[in-house]
XYZ file of C-alpha atoms in Angstrom:
83
model
C 212.356 137.841 280.142
C 209.150 136.892 281.843
C 209.406 134.392 284.752
C 206.842 132.191 283.043
C 208.970 132.022 279.921
C 211.976 130.948 281.993
C 209.901 128.255 283.683
C 208.609 126.907 280.371
C 212.102 127.001 278.843
C 213.354 124.783 281.671
C 210.567 122.263 281.190
C 210.958 122.074 277.436
C 214.291 120.322 277.837
C 214.050 116.544 277.407
C 215.936 114.633 280.065
C 216.893 110.967 280.298
C 214.047 110.377 282.727
C 211.594 111.719 280.128
C 212.961 109.351 277.503
C 212.741 106.381 279.891
C 209.178 107.282 280.847
C 208.130 107.534 277.210
C 209.775 104.167 276.447
C 207.920 102.554 279.354
C 204.611 104.036 278.217
C 205.197 102.931 274.636
C 206.155 99.389 275.648
C 203.074 99.143 277.881
C 200.882 100.378 275.032
C 202.405 97.842 272.626
C 201.946 95.022 275.146
C 198.276 95.902 275.602
C 197.792 96.135 271.850
C 199.427 92.742 271.338
C 197.280 91.195 274.072
C 194.167 92.639 272.475
C 195.188 91.272 269.044
C 195.904 87.856 270.567
C 192.562 87.863 272.357
C 190.774 88.709 269.108
C 192.665 85.998 267.219
C 191.900 83.375 269.901
C 188.229 84.343 269.905
C 188.047 84.070 266.116
C 189.848 80.706 266.175
C 187.548 79.331 268.862
C 184.445 80.492 266.982
C 185.702 78.911 263.741
C 186.409 75.636 265.541
C 182.918 75.638 267.092
C 181.268 76.285 263.738
C 183.322 73.506 262.145
C 182.337 71.098 264.903
C 178.648 71.960 264.652
C 178.768 71.753 260.841
C 180.478 68.367 261.043
C 177.844 67.110 263.479
C 175.057 68.177 261.112
C 176.793 66.545 258.159
C 177.230 63.306 260.129
C 173.611 63.379 261.245
C 172.421 63.848 257.674
C 174.689 61.058 256.476
C 173.311 58.483 258.946
C 169.659 59.524 258.588
C 167.591 57.767 255.910
C 166.970 59.765 252.771
C 163.515 61.337 252.437
C 162.617 59.405 249.267
C 163.520 56.122 251.045
C 161.176 56.989 253.914
C 158.411 57.871 251.461
C 158.913 54.596 249.553
C 158.795 52.578 252.791
C 155.550 54.272 253.788
C 154.124 53.582 250.319
C 155.188 49.940 250.526
C 153.583 49.509 253.933
C 150.279 50.928 252.734
C 150.072 49.213 249.331
C 152.089 46.086 250.020
C 155.353 44.969 248.544
C 155.578 44.298 244.793
């Protein structure tokens, strides 16, 4: 048997240290993936809240502003006099 074959045969065996290292790597990968998902979810939630706040502000502003036909009627009344 070739010395290289013997060397590779030795390293093909999976030891307890290999299993522990793979578990650590997998848990680190899962933690990073979870953090990335949480970051994406928080970003989406914050953007939705901002859009809702801005939309609410516009709706409130439109509600308190006089309607365009009322403004036109007031301008007409000022020019022609009240009936």
